[in-house]
Coordinates of C-alpha atoms in Angstrom, one line a residue:
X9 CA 0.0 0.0 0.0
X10 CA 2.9 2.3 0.8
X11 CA 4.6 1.4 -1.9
X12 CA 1.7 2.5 -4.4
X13 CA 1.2 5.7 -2.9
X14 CA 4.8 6.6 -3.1
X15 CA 4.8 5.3 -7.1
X16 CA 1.8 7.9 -7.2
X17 CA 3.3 10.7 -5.5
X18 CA 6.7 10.0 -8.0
X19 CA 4.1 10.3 -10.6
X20 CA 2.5 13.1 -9.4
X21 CA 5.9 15.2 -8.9
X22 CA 7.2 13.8 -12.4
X23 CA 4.1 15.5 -14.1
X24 CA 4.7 18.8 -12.4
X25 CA 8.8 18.7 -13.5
X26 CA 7.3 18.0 -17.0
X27 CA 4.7 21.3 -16.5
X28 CA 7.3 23.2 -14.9
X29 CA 9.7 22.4 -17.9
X30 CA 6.9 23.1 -20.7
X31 CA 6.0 26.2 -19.2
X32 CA 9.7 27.1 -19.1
X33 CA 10.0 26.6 -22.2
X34 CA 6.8 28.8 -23.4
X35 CA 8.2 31.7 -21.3
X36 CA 11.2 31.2 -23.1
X37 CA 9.8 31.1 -26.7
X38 CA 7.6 33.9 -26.3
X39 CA 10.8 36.5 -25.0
X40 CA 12.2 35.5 -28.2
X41 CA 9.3 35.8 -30.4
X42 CA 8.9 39.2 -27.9
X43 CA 12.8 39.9 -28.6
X44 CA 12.6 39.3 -32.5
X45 CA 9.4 41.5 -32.9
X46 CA 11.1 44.3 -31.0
X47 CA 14.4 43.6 -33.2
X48 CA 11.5 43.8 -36.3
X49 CA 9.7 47.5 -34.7
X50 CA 13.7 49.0 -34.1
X51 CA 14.4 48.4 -37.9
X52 CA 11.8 51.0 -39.3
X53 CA 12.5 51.0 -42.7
X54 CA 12.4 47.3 -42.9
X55 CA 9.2 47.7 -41.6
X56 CA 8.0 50.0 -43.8
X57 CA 9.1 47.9 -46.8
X58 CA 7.6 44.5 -45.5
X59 CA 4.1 46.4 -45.2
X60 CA 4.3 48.3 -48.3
X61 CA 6.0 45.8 -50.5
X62 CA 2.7 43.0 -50.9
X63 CA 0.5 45.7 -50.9
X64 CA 2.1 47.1 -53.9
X65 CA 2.5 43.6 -55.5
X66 CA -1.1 43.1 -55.2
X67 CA -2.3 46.6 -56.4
X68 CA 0.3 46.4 -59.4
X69 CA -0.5 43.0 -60.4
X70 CA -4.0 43.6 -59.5
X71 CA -3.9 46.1 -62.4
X72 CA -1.3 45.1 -64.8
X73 CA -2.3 41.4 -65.8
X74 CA -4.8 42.2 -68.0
X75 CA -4.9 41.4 -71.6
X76 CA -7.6 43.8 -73.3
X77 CA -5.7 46.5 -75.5
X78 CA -6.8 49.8 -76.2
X79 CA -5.7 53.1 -77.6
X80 CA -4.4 51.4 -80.7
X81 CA -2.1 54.3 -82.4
X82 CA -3.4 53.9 -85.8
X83 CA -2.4 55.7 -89.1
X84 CA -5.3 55.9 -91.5
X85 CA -3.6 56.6 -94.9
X86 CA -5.9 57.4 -97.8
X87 CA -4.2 57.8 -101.5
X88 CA -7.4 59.8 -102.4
X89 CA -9.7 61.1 -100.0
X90 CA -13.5 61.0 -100.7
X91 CA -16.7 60.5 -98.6
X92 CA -16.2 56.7 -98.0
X93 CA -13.0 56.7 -97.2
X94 CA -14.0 60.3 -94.4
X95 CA -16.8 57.4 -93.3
X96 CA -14.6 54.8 -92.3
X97 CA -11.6 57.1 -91.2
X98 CA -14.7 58.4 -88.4
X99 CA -15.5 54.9 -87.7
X100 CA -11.9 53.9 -86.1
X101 CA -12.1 57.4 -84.5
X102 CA -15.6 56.9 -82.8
X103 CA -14.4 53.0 -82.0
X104 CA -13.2 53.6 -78.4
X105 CA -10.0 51.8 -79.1
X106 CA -8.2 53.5 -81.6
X107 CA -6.2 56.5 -81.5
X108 CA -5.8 58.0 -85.1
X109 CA -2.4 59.3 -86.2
X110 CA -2.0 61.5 -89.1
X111 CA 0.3 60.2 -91.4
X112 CA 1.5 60.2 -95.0
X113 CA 2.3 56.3 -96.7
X114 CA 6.2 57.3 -96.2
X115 CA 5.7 57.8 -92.8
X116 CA 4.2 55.0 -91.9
X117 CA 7.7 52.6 -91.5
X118 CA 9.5 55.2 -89.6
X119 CA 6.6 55.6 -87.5
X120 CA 6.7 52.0 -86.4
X121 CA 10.3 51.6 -85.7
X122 CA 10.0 54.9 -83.3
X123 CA 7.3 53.1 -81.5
X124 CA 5.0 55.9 -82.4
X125 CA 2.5 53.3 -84.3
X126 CA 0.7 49.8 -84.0
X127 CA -1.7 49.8 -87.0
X128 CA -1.6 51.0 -90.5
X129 CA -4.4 50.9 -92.7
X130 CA -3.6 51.8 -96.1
X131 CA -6.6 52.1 -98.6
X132 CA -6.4 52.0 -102.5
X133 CA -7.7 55.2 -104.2
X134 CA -11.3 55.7 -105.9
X135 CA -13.2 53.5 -102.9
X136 CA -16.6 55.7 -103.5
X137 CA -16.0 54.9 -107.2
X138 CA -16.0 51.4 -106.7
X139 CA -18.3 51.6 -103.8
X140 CA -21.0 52.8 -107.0
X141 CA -19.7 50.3 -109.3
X142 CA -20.3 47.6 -106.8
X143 CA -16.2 46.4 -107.2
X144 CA -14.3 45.2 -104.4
X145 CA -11.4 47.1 -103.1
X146 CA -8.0 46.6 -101.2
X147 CA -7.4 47.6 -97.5
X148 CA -3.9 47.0 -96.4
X149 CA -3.6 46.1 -92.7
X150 CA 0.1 46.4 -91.2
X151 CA 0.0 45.8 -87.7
X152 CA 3.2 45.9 -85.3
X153 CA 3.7 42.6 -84.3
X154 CA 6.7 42.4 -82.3
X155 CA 4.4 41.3 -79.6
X156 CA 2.5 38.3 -80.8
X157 CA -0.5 38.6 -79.0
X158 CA -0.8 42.2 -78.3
X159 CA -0.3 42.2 -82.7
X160 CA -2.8 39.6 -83.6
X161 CA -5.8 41.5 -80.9
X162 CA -4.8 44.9 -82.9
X163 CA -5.1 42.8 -85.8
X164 CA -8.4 41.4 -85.2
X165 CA -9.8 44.7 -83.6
X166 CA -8.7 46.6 -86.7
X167 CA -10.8 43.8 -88.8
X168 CA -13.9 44.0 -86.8
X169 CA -14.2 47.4 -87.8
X170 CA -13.8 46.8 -91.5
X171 CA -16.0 44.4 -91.2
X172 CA -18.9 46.6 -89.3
X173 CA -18.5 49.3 -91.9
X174 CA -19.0 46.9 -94.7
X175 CA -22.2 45.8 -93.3
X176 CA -23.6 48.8 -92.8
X177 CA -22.6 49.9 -96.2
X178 CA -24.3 46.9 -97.9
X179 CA -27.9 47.5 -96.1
X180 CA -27.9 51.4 -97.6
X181 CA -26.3 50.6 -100.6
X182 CA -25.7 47.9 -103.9
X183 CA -22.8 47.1 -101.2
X184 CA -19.2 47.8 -100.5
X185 CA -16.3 44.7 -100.9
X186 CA -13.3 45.5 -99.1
X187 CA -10.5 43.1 -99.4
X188 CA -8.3 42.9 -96.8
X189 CA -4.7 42.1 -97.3
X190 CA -2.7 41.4 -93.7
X191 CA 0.6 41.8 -93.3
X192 CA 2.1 41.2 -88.9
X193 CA 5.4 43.3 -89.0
X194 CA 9.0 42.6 -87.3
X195 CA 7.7 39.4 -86.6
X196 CA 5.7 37.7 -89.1
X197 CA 5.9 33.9 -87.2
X198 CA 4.6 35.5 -84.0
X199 CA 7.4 33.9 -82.1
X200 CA 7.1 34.4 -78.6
X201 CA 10.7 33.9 -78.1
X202 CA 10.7 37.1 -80.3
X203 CA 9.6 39.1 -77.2
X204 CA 10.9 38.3 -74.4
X205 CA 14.3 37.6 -75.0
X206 CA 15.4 41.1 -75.7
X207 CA 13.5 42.5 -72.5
X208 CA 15.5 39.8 -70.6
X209 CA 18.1 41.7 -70.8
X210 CA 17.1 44.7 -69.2
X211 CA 15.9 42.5 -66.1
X212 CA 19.3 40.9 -66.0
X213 CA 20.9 44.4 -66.0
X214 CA 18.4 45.2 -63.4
X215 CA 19.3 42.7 -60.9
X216 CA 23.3 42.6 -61.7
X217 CA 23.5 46.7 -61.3
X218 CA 20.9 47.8 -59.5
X219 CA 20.0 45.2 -57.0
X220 CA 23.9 44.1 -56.0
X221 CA 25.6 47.8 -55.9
X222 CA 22.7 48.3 -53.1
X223 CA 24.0 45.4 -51.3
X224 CA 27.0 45.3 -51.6
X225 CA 27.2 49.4 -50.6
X226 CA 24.9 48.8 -47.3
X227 CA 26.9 45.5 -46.7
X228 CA 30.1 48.1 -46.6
X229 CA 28.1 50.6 -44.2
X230 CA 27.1 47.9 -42.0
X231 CA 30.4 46.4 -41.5
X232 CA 32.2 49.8 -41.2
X233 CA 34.9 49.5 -44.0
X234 CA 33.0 51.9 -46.4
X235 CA 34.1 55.0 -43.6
X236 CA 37.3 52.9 -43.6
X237 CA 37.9 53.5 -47.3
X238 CA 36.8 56.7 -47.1
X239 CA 39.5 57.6 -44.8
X240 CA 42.4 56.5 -47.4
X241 CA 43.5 58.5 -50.0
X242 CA 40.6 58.2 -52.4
X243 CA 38.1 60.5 -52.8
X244 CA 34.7 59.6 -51.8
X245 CA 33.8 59.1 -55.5
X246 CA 36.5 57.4 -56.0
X247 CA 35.5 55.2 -54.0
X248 CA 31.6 54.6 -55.5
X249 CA 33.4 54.7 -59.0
X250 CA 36.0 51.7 -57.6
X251 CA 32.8 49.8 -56.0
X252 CA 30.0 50.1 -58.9
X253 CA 33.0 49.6 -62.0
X254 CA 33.0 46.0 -61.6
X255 CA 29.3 46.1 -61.7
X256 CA 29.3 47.8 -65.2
X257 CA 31.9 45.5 -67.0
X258 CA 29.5 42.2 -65.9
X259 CA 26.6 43.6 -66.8
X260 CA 28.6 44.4 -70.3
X261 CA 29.5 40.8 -70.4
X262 CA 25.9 40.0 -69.7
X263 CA 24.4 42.1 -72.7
X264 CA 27.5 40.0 -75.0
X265 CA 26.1 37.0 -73.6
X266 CA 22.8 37.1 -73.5
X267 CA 22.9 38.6 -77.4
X268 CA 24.7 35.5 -78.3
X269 CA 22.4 33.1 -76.6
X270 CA 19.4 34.8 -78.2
X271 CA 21.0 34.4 -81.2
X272 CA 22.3 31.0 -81.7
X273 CA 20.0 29.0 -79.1
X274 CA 16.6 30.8 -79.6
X275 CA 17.5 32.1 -83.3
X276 CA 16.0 35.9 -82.4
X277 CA 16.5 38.0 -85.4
X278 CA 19.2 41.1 -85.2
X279 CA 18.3 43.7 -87.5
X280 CA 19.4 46.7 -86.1
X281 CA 22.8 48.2 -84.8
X282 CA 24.8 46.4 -82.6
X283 CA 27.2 49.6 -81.4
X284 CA 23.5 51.3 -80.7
X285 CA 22.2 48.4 -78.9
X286 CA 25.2 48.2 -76.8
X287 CA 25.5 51.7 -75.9
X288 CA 22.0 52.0 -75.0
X289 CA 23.0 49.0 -72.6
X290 CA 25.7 50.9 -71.3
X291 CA 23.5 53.6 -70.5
X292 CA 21.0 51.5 -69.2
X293 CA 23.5 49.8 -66.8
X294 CA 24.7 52.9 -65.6
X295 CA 21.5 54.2 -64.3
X296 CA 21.1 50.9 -62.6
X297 CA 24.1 51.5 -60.8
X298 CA 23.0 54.9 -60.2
X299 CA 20.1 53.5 -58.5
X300 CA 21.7 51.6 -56.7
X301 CA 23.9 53.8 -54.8
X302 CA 20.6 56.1 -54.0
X303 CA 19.2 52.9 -52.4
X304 CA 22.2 52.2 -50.3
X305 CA 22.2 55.7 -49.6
X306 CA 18.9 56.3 -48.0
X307 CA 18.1 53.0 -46.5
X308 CA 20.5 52.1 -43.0
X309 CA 21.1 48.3 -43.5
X310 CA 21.7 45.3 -46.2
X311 CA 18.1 43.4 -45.5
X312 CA 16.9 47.3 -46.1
X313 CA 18.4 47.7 -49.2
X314 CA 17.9 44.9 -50.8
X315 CA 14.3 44.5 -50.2
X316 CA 14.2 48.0 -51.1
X317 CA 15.6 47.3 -54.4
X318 CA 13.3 44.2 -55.0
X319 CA 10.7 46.6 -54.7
X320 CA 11.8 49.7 -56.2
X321 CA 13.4 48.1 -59.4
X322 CA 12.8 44.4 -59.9
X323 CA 8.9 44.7 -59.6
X324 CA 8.2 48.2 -61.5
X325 CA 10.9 46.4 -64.1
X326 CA 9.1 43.4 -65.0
X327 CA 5.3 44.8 -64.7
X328 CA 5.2 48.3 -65.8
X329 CA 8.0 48.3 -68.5
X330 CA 6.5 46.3 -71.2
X331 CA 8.4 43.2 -70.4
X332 CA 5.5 41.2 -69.7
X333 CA 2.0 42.8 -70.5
X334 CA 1.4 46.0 -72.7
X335 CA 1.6 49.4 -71.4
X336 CA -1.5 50.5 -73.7
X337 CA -3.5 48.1 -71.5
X338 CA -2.7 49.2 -68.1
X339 CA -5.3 51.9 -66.4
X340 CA -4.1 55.6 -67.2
X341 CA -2.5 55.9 -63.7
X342 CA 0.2 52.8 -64.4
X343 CA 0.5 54.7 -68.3
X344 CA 1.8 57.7 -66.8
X345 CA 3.6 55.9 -63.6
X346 CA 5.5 53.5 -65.9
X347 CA 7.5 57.0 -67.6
X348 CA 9.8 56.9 -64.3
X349 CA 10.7 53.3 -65.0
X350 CA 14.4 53.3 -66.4
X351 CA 13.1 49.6 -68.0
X352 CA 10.5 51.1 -69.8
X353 CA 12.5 53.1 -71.9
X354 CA 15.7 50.6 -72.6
X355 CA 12.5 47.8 -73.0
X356 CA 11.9 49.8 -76.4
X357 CA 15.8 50.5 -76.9
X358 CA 16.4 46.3 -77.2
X359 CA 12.8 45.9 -79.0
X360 CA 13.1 48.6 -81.4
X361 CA 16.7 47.6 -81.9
X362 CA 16.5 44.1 -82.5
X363 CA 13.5 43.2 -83.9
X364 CA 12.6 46.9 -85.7
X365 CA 15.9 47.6 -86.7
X366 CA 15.4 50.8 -85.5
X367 CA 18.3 53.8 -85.8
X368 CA 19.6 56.6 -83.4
X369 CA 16.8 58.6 -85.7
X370 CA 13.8 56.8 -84.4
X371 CA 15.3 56.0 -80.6
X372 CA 17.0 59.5 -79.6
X373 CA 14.0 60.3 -77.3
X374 CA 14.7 56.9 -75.3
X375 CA 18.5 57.9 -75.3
X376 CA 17.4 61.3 -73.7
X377 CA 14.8 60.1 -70.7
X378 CA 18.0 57.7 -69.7
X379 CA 20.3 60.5 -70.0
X380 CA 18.4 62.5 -67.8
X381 CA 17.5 60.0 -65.3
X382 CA 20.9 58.8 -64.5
X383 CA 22.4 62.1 -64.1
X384 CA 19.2 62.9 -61.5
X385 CA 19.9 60.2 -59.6
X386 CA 23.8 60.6 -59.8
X387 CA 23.0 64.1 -58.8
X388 CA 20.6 62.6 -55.9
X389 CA 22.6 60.2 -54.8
X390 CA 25.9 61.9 -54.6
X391 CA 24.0 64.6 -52.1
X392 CA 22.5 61.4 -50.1
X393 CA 25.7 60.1 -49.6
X394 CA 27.6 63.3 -48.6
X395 CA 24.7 64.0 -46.1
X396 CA 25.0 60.5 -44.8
X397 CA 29.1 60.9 -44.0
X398 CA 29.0 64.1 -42.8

């Protein structure tokens, strides 16, 4: 009998070790979940970006994946202007979707290399003659194609409305035949390979200049050997200069790379300049590295920086500069927003180059917005960094 009660008593004291020990441990775990979200509320700007960063994600993609195109820049080119041909020109005005361009017919190819067109229609002259005479006549439809799907929507948009003014015509009248003859510029086999490839590269050069001069400048600050260079005989931008230079000759190796993998694996075309490609790759590489320093600049440690530059160039890079979905179908907000991407503009550099065979004549406006941005945010960051080491 005294034996039992002492085996319960063990038992009973061994349970309240094993409570003591659990609840030990629960005090324990919850000063460090306690310590970690204090460590979380000190770092502010990491913070900020952890809350901001989804909610951007979600608004962006929220608005961005969508496939519906409209303002279609269309030039309307008429070899003699009469009432029909007035008629159908209103009809693609009044559509909703199409933006008319004025335009002559030896406008039309430079207008598309600049990126200043998707849609030609090109009609043959006398239409109200042969609109009387009851014969058919040919409508030339061009439409920019170096985006496979975004071309063949344009393509079947700009048919639709042929097609509707045709019908109308032959209720009121003996009837009206329109022929049309299709032709899908820059890239006729609607290879999707076509596309992406040459806005690959301005991802890569995204995340090699951009993303790892942040880094690798906060890793600097946070370890102390950036004030330790600073104190040696090089001038502060020395010092930047010395930091971001290996930066630009990978990402140069990059662009070499990458050109020659698009070109013997995938087979994209080159039809364009390659000293204007590279140069605009230069350019574009050097404002990522501009970038870059402003990041590591303003933010106060490496998990700052770099998930402020996953949010402030990878994201606006691959959703709001063409890579992926079409500008002309994002809401007019992300239209104008997508102006201060740097991808945007070298997007249409690599496009227009490769596929367009576009010149320095049709791409000098791109050349100038990445001019301009990269010596605001030299400019920027140069003033961020002196404030920062005073």
């Amino acid at each position: 009998m005294s034996g039992a009660a002492e085996g319960t008593s063990d038992a009973v004291r061994g349970a309240a070790a094993r409570r003591r020990v659990i609840g030990s441990r629960r005090k324990a775990l919850a000063a460090f979940v306690r310590k970690e979200l204090r460590h979380i509320v000190r770092d502010r700007q990491t913070l900020v970006i952890l809350l901001a960063l989804p909610l951007a994600q979600v608004v962006l993609f929220g608005f961005a994946l969508r496939s519906d195109i409209r303002d279609i820049r269309l030039a309307f080119v008429e070899q003699a202007p009469d009432a029909e041909t007035a008629a159908l020109r209103t009809r693609f005005a009044q559509n909703g979707r199409f933006t008319v361009v004025d335009a002559r017919a030896d406008e039309v190819e430079g207008l598309f290399r600049a990126n200043r067109l998707d849609v030609a229609v090109e009609l043959e002259s006398g239409l109200a003659e042969r609109n009387a005479d009851g014969r058919a006549a040919r409508v030339r439809v061009v439409a920019d194609a170096s985006d496979p799907n975004t071309g063949t929507t344009m393509r079947a948009h700009t048919l639709a409305v042929l097609d509707s003014w045709q019908r109308d015509r032959a209720t009121r009248a003996a009837g009206v035949m329109l022929e049309p003859r299709i032709r899908m510029r820059f890239n006729p086999t609607l290879e999707s390979v076509n596309l992406f490839v040459p806005g690959l590269i301005a991802l890569i050069l995204t995340m090699v200049t951009a993303l790892m001069t942040a880094i690798s400048l906060s890793r600097e600050k946070e370890r102390g050997t950036l004030e330790v260079l600073l104190v040696s005989p090089l001038r502060p931008w020395q010092v930047i200069l010395g930091k971001v230079a290996p930066y630009l000759l990978l990402a140069f190796v990059n662009v070499v790379t990458i050109l020659l993998a698009a070109w013997l694996v995938f087979g994209v075309p080159f039809r364009g300049s390659l000293a204007l490609l590279l140069l605009g790759s230069t350019l574009y590489a050097l404002v990522g590295l501009a970038l870059g320093v402003l990041i590591a600049a303003v933010t106060g440690s490496q998990r700052a920086a770099m998930l402020a530059a996953l949010g402030g160039t990878m994201l606006p890079s691959t959703l709001l500069s063409g890579l992926i979905f079409p500008i002309a179908s994002m809401p007019r907000v992300l239209q104008v927003l997508s102006n201060i991407v740097p991808a945007r503009w070298f997007v249409e550099i690599s496009r227009s180059v490769m596929l367009k065979g576009a010149g320095w004549q049709h791409l000098w406006q791109e050349f100038a917005v990445l001019t301009l941005m990269l010596l605001a945010m030299l400019t920027v960051a140069t003033r961020r960094f002196s404030v920062r080491l005073d």
